[in-house]
Coordinates of C-alpha atoms and ligand atoms in Angstrom, one line a residue:
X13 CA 5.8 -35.1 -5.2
X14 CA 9.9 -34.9 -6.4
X15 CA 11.5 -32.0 -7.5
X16 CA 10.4 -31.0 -11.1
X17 CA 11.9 -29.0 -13.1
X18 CA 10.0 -25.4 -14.2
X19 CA 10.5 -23.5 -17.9
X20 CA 12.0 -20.1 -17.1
X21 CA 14.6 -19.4 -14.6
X22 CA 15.6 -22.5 -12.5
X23 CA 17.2 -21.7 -9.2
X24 CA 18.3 -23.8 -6.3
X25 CA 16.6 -23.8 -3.0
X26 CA 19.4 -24.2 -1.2
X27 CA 18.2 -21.9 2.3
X28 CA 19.4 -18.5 2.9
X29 CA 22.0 -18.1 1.4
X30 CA 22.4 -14.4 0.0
X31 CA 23.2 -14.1 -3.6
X32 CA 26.0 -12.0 -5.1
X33 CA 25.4 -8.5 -6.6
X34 CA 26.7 -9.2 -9.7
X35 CA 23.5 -12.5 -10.0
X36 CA 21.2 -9.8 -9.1
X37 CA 22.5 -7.2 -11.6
X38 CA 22.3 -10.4 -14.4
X39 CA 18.9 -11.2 -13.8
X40 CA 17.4 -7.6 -13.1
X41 CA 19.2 -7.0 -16.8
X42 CA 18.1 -10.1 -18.7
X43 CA 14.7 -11.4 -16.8
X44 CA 12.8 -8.6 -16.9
X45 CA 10.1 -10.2 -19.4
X46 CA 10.1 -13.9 -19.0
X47 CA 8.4 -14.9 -16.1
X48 CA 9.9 -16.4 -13.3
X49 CA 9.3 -19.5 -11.5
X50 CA 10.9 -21.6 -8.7
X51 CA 9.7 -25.0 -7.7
X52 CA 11.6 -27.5 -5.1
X53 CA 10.1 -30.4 -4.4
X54 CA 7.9 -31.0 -1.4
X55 CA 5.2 -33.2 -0.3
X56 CA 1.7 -31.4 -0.8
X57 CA -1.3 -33.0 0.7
X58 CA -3.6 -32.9 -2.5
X59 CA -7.1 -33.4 -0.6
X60 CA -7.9 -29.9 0.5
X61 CA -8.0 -26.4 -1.4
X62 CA -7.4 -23.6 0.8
X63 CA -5.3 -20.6 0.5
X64 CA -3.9 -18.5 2.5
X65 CA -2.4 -15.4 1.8
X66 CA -0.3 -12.5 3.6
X67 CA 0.5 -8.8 2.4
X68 CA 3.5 -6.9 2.9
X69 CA 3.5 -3.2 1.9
X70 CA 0.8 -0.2 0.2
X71 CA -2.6 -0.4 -0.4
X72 CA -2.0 -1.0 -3.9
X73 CA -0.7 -4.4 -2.9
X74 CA -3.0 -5.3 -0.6
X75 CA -5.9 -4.2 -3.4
X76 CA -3.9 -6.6 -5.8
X77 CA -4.0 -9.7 -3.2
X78 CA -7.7 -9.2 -2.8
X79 CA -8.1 -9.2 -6.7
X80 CA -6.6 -12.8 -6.6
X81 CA -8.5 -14.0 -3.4
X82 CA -11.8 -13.4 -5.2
X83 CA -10.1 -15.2 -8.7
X84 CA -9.2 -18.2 -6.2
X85 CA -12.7 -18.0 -4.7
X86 CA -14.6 -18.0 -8.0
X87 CA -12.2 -21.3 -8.8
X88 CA -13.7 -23.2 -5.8
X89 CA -10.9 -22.5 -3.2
X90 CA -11.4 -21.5 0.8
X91 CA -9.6 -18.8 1.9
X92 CA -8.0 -19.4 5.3
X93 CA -5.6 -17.0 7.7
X94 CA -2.3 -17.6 7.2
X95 CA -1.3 -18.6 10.5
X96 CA -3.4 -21.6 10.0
X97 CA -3.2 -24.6 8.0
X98 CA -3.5 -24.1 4.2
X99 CA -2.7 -26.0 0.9
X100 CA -0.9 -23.1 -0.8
X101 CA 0.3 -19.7 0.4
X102 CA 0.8 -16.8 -1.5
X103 CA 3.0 -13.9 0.0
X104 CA 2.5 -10.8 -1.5
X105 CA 5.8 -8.6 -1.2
X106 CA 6.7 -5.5 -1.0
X107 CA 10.3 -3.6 -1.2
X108 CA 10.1 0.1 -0.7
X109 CA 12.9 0.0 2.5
X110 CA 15.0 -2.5 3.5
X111 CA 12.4 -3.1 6.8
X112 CA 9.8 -3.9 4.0
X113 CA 12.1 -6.8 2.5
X114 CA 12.7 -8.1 6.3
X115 CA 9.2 -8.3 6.9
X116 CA 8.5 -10.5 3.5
X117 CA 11.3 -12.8 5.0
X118 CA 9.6 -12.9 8.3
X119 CA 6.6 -13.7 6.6
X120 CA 8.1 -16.3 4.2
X121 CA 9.9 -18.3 7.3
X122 CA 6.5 -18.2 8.8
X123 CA 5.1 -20.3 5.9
X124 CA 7.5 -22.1 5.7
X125 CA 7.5 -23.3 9.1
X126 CA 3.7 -24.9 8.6
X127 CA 4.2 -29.2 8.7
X128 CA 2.8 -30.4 5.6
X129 CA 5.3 -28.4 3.2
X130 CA 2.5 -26.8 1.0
X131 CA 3.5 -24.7 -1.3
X132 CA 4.6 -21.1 -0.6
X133 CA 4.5 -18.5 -3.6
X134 CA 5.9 -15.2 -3.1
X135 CA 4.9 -12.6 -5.7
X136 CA 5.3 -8.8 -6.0
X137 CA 7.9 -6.3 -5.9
X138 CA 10.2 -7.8 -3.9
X139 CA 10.7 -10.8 -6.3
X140 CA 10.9 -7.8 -8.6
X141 CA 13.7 -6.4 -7.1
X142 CA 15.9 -9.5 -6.2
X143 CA 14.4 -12.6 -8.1
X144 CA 17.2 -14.4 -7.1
X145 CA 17.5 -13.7 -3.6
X146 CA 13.8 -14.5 -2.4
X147 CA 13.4 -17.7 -5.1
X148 CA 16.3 -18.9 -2.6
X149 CA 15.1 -18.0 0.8
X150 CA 14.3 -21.3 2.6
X151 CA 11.1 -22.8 2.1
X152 CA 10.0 -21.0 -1.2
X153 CA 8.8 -22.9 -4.0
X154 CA 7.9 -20.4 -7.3
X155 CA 8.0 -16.5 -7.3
X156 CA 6.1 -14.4 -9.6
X157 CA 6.6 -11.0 -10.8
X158 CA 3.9 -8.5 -10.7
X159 CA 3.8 -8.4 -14.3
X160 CA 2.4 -11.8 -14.1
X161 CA 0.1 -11.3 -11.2
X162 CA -2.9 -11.2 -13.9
X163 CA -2.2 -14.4 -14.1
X164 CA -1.4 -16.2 -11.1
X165 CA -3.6 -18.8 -11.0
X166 CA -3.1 -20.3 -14.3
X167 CA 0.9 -20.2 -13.5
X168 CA 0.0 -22.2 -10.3
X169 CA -2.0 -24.4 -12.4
X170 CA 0.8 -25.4 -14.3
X171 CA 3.1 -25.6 -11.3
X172 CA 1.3 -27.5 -9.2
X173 CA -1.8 -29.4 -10.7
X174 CA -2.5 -31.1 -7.9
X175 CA -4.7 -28.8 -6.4
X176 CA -6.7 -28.0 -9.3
X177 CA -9.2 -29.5 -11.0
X178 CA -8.4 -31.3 -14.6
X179 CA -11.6 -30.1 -16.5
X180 CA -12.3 -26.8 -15.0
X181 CA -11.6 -23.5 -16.3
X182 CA -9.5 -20.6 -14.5
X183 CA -11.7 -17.6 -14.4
X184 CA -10.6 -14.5 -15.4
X185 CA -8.8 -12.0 -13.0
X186 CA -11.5 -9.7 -12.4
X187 CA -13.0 -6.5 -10.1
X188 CA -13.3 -7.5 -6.5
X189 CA -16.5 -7.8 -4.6
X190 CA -15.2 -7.6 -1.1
X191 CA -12.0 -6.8 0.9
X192 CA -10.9 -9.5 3.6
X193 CA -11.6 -8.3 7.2
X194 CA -11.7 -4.8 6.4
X195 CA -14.6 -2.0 6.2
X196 CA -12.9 0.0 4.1
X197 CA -11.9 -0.8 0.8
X198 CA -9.2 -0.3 -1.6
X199 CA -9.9 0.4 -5.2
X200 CA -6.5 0.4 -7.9
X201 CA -6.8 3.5 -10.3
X202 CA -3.1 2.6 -11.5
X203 CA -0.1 1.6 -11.5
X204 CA 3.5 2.6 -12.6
X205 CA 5.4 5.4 -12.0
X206 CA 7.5 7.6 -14.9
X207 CA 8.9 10.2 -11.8
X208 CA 12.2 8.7 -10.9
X209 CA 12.7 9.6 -7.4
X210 CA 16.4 9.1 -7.1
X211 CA 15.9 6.9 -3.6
X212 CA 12.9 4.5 -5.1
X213 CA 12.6 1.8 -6.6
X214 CA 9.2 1.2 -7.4
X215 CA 9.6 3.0 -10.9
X216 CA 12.1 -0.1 -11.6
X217 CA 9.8 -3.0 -9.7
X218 CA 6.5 -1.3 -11.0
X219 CA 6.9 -0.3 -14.4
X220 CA 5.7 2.7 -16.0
X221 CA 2.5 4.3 -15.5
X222 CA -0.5 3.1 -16.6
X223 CA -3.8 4.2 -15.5
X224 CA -7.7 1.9 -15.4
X225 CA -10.5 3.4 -17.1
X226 CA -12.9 5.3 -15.4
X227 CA -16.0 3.0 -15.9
X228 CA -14.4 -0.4 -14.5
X229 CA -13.1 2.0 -11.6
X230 CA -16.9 2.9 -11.0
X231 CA -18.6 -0.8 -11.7
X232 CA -16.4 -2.0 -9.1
X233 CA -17.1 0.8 -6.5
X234 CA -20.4 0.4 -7.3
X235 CA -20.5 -3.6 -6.2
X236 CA -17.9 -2.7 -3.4
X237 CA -21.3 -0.1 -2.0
X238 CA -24.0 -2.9 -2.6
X239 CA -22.1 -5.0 -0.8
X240 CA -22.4 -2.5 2.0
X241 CA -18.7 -0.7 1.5
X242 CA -19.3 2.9 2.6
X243 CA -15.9 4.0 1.6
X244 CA -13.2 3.5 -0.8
X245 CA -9.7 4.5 -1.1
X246 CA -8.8 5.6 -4.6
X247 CA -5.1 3.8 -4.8
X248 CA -2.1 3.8 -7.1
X249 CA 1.5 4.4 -7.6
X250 CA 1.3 7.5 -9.0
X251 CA -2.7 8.7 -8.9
X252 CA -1.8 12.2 -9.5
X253 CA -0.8 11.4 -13.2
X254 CA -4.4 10.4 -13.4
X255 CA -5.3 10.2 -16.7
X256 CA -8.3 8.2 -18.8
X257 CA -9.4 9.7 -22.0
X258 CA -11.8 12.5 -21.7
X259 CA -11.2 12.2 -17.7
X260 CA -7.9 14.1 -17.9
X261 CA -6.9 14.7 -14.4
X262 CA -7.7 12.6 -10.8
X263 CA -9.9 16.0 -10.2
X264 CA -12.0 15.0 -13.2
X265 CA -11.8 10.9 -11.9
X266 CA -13.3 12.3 -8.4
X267 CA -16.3 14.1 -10.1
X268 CA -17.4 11.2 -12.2
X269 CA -17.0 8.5 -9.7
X270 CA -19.0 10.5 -7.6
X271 CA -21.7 11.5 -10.5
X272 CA -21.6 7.3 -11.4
X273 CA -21.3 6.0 -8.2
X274 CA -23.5 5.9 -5.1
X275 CA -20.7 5.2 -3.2
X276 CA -21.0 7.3 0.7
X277 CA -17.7 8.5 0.4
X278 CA -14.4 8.3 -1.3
X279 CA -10.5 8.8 0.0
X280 CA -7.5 9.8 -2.2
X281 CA -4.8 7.5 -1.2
X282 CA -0.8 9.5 -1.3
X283 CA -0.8 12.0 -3.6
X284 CA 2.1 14.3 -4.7
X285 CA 2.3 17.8 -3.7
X286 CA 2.9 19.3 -7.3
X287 CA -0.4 17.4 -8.3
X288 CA -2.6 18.9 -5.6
X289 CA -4.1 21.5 -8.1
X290 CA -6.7 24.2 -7.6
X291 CA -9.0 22.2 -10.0
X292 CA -8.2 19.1 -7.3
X293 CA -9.2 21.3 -4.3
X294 CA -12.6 22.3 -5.5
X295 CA -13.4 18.9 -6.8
X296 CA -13.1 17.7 -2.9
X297 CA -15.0 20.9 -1.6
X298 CA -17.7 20.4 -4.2
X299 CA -18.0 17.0 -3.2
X300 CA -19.2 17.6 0.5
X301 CA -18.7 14.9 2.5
X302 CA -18.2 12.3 -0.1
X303 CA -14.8 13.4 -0.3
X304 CA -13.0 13.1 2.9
X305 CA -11.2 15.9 4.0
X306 CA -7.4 14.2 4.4
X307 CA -4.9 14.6 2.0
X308 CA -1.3 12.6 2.5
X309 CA 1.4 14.4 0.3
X310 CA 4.9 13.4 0.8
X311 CA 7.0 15.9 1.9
X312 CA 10.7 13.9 1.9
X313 CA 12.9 16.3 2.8
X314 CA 12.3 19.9 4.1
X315 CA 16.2 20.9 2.6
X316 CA 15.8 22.2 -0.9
X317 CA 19.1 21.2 -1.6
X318 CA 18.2 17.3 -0.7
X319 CA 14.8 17.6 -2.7
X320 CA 16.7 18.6 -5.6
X321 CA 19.3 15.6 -5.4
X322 CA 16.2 13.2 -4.6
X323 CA 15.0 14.7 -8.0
X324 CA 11.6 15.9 -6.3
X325 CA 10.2 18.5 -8.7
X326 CA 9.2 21.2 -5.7
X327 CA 10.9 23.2 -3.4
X328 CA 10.0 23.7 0.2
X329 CA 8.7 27.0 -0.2
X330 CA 6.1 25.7 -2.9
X331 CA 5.5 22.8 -0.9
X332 CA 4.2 24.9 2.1
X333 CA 1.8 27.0 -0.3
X334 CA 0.3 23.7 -1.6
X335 CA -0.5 22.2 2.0
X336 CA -1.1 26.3 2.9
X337 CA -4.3 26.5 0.2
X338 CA -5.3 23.1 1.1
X339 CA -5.7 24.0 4.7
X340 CA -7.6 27.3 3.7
X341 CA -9.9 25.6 1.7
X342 CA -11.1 22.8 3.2
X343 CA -12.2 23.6 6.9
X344 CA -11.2 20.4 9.2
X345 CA -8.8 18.5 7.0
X346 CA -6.1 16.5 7.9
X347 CA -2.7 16.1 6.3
X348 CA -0.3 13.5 6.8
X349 CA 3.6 13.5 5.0
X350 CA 5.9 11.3 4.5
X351 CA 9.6 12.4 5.5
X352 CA 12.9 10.8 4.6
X353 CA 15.1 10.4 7.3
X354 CA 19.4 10.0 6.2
X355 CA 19.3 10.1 2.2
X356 CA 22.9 9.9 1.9
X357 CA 24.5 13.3 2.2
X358 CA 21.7 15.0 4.6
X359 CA 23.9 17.0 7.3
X360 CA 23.3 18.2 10.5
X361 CA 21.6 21.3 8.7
X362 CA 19.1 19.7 6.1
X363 CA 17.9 17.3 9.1
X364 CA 17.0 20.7 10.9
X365 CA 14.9 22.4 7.7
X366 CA 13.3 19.1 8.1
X367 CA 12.1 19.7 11.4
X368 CA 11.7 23.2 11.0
X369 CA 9.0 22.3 8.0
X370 CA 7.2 19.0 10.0
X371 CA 7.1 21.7 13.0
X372 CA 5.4 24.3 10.7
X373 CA 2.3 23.1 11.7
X374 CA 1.0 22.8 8.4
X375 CA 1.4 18.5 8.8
X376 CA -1.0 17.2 11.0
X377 CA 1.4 13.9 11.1
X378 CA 4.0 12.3 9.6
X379 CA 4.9 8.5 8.4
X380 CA 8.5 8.8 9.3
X381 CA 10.9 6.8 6.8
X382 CA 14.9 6.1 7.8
X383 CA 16.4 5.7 4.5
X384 CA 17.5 2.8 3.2
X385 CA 19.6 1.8 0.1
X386 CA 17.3 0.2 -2.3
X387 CA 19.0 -2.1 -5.2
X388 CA 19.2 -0.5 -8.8
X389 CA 18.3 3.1 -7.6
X390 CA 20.6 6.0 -8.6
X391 CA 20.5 7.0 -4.3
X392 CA 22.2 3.6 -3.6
X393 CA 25.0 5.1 -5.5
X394 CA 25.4 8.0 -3.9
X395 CA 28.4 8.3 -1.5
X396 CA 27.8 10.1 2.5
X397 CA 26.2 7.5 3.6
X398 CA 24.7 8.5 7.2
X399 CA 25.2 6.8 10.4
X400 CA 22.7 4.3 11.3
X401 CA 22.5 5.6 14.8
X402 CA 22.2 8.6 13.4
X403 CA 19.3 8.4 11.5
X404 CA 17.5 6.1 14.5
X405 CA 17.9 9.2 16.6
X406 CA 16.7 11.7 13.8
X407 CA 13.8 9.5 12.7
X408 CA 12.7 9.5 16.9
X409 CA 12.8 13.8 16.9
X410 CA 10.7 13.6 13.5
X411 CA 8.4 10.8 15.4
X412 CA 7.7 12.7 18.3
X413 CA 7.1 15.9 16.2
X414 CA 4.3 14.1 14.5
X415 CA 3.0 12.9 17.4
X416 CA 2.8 16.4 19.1
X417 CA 0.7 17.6 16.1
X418 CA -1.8 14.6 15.8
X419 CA -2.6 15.1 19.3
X420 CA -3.5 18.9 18.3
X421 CA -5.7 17.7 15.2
X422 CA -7.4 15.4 17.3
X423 CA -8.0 18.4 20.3
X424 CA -9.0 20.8 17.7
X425 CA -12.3 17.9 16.6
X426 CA -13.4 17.8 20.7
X427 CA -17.6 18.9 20.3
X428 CA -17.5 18.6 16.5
X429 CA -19.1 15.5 14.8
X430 CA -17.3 13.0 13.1
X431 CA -18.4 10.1 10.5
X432 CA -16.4 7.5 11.8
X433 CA -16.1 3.8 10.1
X434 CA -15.0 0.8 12.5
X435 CA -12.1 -1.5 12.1
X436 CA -13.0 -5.1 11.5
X437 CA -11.7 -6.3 14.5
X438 CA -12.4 -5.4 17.9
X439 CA -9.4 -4.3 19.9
X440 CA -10.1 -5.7 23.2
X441 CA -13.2 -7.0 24.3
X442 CA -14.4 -3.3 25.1
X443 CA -13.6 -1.5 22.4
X444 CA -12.9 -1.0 18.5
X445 CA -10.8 1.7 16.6
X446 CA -12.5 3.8 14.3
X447 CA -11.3 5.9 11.3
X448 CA -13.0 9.4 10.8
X449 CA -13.0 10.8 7.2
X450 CA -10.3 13.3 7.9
X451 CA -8.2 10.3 9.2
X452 CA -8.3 10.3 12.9
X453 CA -8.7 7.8 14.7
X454 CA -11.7 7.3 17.1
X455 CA -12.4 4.8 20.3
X456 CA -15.8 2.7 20.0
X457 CA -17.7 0.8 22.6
X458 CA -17.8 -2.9 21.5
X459 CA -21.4 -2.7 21.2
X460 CA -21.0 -1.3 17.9
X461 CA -19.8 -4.7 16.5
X462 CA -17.2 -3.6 13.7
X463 CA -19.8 -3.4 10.6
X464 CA -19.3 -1.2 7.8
X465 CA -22.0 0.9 8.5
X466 CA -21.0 5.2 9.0
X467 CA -21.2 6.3 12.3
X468 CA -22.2 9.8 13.7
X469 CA -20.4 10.3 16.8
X470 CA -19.8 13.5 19.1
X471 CA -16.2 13.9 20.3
X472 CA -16.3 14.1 23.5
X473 CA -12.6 14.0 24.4
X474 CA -9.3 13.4 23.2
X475 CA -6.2 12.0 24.3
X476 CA -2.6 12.0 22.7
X477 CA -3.4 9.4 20.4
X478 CA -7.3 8.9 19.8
X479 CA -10.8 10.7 20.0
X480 CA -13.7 9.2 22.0
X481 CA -17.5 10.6 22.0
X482 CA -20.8 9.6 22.0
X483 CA -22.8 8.5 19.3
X484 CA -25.7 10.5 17.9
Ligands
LIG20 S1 6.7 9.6 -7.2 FE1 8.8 9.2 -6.6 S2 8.6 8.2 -4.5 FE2 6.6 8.0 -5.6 S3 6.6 6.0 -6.6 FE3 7.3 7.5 -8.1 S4 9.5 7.5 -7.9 FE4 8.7 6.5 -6.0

């Protein structure tokens, strides 16, 4: 097949060739509605329908991947791994630090390099972000913005109708039924985000918030559990703007998937710390062990004067009170943070609060962020940029912080029991990770064979990085 020529934005395929600021700026201005497509030409072998995708990013991404795998499966097509062959693959991007955008490249290359030059879609917030950089990274044929995810396949059924069938009908994109080599599932309660923080750009790639009702949440956990899914993660954006009709609040959302669902038990992904309410703490203690008892609320900065020009509505003092009641509350729970390393400005001083509040022991681990500039967000504007070498070195104190307190929440579980769920995958051929439900994670013997099904194990032991025990 030659090159043709695709309504929207044409752009040239013409390698990696980086595009100036003041494209990007254009197209971020004027293409925000129309959707965008790229197609070179290529040759596509046209006798075989597999797919093969790749994700790149949060749990909300990897939820919206597995919402098109099961459209592409009820269409007829085989899902394959991407690093085999495949007729079409679809790279789902992410863009929240510059590391995320080098990974989507990585990934894209590695498409790209497969012999028969099928076609390689890249979709999500990375196109988003810089339409006109990744439509002319080499070896991508059509990006797609995530307001068009909805309706991938019928855009690839324009683009290339060679691998679908003339008289058959694109079904719609619908709940999903399964999640691809995983035992724990994902389950999207919203997207969007109106908060603005002044580093992000997932308000600008993501839109504004907008919540799913209640009841389609619920039908789908429902299939997810007869399909033998003993957990799902309740994922979004922003999922502690919660809000459905009546069900006003995610404390309300937790009750009533847990009075509509039989699901075994349910996981709140991130959640803010100004949206960790009282109401939200006795919804998880009322909900036993159906609620597992691991919260992740970002933290950012532990310098009230970096919060403030982040625009994070808390201060540090409040913050420690949240995670403070949390950790009265609920007996055994884990929280996690997330901390921004060199936001432009942060001195020698605010890096210290920030290890003063990770050390607090309050945070049971951190996911340690080195800050990157991030196109279109008021932070990228901000002059002090820090030193690269600089933030390396405080992002390694904040590591090894975390890592000293994980290895204390997984001491303090030695002789309790845990309800552990395996990884897909086996390790090695002697063991498998496991996840408890307050989020540590747990060596299994091989012979438990990486099902979905809860298991009851003793800790027995722990080391730095992982609990073992026996199972009961
Ligand atoms: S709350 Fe802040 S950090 Fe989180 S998605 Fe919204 S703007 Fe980004």
């Amino acid at each position: 097949m030659g090159m043709r020529l695709i309504p929207g934005i044409l752009l040239r395929c013409n390698g990696l060739t980086g595009i100036d600021s003041a494209s990007t700026e254009w197209n971020r201005q004027s293409g925000e509605q129309s959707p965008l497509y790229f197609l070179a030409g290529g040759a596509y072998n046209t006798a075989m329908k597999t797919v093969a995708f790749e994700t790149v990013g949060c749990r909300l991404n990897q939820y919206e991947t597995e919402q098109i795998a099961a459209q592409f499966a009820k269409y007829g097509f085989r899902r394959v791994e991407f690093d085999e062959p495949a007729d079409l693959y679809i790279v789902n991007t992410c863009t929240v630090t510059g590391r995320a955008d080098a990974s989507c490249r990585n990934i894209i290359s590695r498409a790209a390099r497969h012999e028969k030059n099928p076609p390689v879609v890249v979709i999500g917030c990375y196109v988003d972000a810089e339409p006109d950089k990744v439509a002319q990274l080499n070896g991508v044929d059509l990006v797609i913005k995530n307001s068009d995810k909805v309706k991938v396949l019928n855009i690839l059924q324009e683009k290339f109708p060679h691998l679908f069938e003339e008289d058959r009908d694109i079904p719609q994109i619908e709940a999903i039924t399964e999640f691809h080599l995983h035992n724990r599932a994902w389950i999207k309660i919203g997207d969007g985000c109106n908060q603005h923080c002044t580093y992000c750009v997932i308000p600008l790639v993501r839109g504004r918030l907008h919540n799913r009702a209640p009841e389609d949440i619920t039908r789908e956990i429902n299939t997810l559990s007869q399909n033998g899914y003993n957990e799902v993660v309740l994922t979004g954006i922003h999922i502690g703007q919660y809000t459905y009709g009546d069900i006003e609040s995610p404390a309300k959302l937790v009750r009533f998937i847990l009075e509509k669902s039989d699901i075994v038990r349910i996981r709140l992904s991130s959640i803010e710390p100004q949206e960790v309410t009282a109401e939200l703490i006795e919804a998880i203690i009322d909900g036993g062990r159906r609620v597992c008892r691991h919260l992740h609320i970002p933290l950012q900065s532990g310098s009230d004067r970096i919060l403030k020009i982040m625009r994070r509505p808390y201060n540090v003092q409040r913050y420690r009170e949240i995670v403070g009641q949390v950790k009265d509350r609920v007996p055994h729970v884990v929280i996690g943070a997330d901390i921004i390393v060199g936001f432009p400005g942060e001195t020698d001083d605010d890096f210290q609060q920030s290890v003063v509040a990770a050390d607090s022991g309050l945070l049971d681990y951190l996911h340690v962020f080195s800050y990157s500039d991030r196109p279109g967000t008021d932070a990228s504007r901000l002059s002090g940029k820090v030193n690269p070498d600089t933030i390396k070195n405080r992002n390694a104190v904040l590591r090894a912080i975390s890592g000293k307190h994980y290895a204390e929440a997984l001491k303090r579980e030695v002789g309790e029991i845990a309800y552990v769920i395996s990884e897909h995958r086996a390790e090695s051929d002697n063991h498998y990770w496991g996840i408890t439900d307050n989020y540590l994670k747990v060596k299994l013997p091989a012979d438990v064979g990486g099902g979905k099904a809860v298991l009851a194990i003793r800790m027995e032991s722990a080391s730095e990085r992982y609990l073992a025990g026996r199972m009961i």
